[in-house]
Short mmCIF file of C-alpha atoms in Angstrom, two decimals:
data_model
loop_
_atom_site.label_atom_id
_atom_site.label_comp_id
_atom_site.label_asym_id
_atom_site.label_seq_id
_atom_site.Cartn_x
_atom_site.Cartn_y
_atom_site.Cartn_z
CA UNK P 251 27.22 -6.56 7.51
CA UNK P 252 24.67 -8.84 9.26
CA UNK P 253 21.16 -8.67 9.01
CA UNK P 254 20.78 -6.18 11.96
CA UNK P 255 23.53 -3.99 10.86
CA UNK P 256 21.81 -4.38 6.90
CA UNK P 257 18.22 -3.19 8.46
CA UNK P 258 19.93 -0.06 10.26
CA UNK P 259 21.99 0.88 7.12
CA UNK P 260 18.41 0.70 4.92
CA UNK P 261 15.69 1.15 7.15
CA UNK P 262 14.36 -1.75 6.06
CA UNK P 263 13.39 -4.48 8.91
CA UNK P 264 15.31 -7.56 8.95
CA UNK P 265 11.98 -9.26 8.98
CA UNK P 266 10.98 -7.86 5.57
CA UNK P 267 14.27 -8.40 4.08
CA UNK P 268 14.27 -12.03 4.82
CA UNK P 269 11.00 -11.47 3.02
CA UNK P 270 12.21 -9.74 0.12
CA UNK P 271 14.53 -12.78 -0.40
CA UNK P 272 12.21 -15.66 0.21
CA UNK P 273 10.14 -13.72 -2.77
CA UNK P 274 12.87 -13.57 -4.66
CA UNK P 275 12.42 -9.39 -4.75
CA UNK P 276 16.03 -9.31 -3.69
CA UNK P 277 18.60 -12.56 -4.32
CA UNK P 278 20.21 -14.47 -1.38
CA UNK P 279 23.04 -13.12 -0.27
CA UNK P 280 26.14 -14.56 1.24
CA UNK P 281 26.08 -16.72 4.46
CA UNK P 282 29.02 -17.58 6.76
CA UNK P 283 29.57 -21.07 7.78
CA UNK P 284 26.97 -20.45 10.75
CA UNK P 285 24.59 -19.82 8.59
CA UNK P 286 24.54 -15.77 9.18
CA UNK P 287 23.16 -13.42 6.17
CA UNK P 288 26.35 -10.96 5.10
CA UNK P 289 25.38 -7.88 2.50
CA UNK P 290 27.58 -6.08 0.71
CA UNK P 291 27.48 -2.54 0.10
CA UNK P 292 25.93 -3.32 -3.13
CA UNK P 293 23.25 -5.48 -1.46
CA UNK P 294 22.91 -2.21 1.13
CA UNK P 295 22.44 0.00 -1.83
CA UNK P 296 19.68 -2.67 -3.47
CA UNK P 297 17.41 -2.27 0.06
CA UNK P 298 17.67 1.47 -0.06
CA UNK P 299 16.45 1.57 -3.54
CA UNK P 300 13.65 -0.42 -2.48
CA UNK P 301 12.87 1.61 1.03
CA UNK P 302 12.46 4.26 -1.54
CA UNK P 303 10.35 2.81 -3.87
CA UNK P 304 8.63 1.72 -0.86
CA UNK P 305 8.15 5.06 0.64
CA UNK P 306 6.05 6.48 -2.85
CA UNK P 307 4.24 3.49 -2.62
CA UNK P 308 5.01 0.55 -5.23
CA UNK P 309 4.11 -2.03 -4.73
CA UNK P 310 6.50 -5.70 -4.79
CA UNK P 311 5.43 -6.20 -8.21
CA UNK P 312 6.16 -2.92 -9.34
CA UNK P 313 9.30 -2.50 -7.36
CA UNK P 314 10.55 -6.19 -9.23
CA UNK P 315 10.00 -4.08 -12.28
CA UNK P 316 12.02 -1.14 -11.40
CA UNK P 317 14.84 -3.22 -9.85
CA UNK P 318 15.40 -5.10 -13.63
CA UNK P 319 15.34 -1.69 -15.03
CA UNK P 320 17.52 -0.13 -12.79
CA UNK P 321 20.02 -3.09 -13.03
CA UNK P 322 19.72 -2.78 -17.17
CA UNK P 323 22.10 -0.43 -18.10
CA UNK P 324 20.47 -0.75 -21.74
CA UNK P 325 17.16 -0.13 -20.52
CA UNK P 326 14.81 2.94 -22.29
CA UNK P 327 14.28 5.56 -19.45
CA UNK P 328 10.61 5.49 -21.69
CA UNK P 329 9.98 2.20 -19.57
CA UNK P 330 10.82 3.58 -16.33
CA UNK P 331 8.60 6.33 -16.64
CA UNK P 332 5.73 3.96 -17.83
CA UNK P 333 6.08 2.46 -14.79
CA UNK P 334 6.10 5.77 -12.65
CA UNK P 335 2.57 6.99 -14.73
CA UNK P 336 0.75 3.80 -14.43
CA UNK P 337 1.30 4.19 -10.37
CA UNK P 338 0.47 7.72 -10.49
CA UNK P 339 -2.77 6.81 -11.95
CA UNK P 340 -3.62 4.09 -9.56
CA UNK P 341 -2.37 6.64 -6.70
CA UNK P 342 -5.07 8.96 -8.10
CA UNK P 343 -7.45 6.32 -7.82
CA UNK P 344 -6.98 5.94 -4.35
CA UNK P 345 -7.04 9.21 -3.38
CA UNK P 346 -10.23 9.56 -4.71
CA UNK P 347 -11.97 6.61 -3.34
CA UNK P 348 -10.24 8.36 -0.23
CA UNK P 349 -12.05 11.68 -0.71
CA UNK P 350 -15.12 10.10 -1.60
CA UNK P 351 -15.28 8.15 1.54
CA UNK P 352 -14.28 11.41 3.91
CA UNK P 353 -17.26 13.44 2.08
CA UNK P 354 -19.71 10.65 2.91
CA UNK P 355 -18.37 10.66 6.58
CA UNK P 356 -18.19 14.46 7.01
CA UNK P 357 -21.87 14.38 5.51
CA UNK P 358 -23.31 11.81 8.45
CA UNK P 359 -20.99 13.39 10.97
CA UNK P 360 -22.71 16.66 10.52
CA UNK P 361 -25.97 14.97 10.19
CA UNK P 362 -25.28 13.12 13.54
CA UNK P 363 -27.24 15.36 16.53
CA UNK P 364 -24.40 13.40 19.07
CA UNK P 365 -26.79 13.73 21.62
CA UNK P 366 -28.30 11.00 23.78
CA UNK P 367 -31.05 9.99 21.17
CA UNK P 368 -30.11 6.26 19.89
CA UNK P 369 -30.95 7.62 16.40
CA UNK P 370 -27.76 8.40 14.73
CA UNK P 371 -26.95 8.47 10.45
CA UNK P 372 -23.42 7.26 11.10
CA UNK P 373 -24.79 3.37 11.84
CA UNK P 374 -27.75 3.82 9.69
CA UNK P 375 -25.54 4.19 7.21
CA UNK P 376 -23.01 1.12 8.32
CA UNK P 377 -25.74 -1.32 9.21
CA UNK P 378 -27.39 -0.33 5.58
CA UNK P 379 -30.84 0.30 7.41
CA UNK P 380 -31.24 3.97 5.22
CA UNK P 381 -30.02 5.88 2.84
CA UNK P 382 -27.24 8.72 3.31
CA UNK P 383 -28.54 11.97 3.57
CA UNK P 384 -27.09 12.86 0.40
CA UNK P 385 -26.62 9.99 -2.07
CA UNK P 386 -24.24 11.93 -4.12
CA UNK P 387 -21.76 12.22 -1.48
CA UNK P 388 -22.15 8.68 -0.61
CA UNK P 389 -18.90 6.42 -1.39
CA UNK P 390 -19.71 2.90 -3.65
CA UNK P 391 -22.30 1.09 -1.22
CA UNK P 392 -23.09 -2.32 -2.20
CA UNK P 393 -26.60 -3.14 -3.15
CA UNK P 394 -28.51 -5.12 -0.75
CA UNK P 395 -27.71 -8.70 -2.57
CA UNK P 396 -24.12 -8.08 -2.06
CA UNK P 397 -25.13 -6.87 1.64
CA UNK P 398 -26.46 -9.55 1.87
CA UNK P 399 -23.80 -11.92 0.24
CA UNK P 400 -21.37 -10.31 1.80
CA UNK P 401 -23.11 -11.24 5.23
CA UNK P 402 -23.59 -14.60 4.86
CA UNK P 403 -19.92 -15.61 3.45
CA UNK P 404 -19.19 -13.72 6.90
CA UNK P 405 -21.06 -16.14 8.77
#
């Protein structure tokens, strides 16, 4: 198969798996005398494994990992579901820096009168000119010296 026919059969783009093998994620596969990628139906079956892995989330690093596992037929199945707990627990850290920055945006939506008054919570709260309504519902803010930093490495 060619590159186009390889990105069809894994749903992976030929762009990222030119990618994959300039990081070394997957190895280079054969070329005809033109110069033309050709995968195997093993190499096929190596960029489905990683659209999956993809799909839940890993990331290259982790998806390097699982590859040398799932290639070691002596591996410990103890290893492979280290490396499924340890994402798990960073996927729960996401989600809930993801809730925590929905509550603090349902909190100044509601608190918004979206009338024609200029006064309005929402960029109070982005320009860092006042407090949210409710500082417990607020997600991490920086402190006004990394405002501050933050603005002038910006500049």
């Amino acid at each position: 198969m060619n590159i186009g026919e390889a990105a069809r059969a894994s749903g992976i783009s030929g762009k990222m798996i030119r990618y994959y093998e300039s990081i070394g994620l997957i190895a280079p596969v054969g070329r005809t005398d033109a110069g033309y990628r050709v995968f195997s139906d093993k190499d096929i079956h190596t960029l489905r494994f990683i659209f999956r892995a993809r799909s839940l989330g890993f990331s290259v690093e982790q998806m390097s990992d699982l590859l040398a596992l799932w290639q070691d037929r002596n591996r410990a199945s103890a290893d492979v579901k280290a490396v499924a707990y340890a994402h798990i627990e960073e996927l729960d850290n996401k989600i809930e820096k993801l809730m925590s920055m929905r509550r603090t945006l349902q909190h100044l939506a509601e608190h918004c009168h979206g009338d024609h008054r200029p006064d309005c919570p929402i960029i109070g709260d982005l320009a860092g000119l006042a407090d949210p309504p409710d500082a417990s519902l607020s997600a991490e803010r920086p402190t006004s010296s990394e405002s501050v930093r933050d603005t002038v490495s910006q500049s």
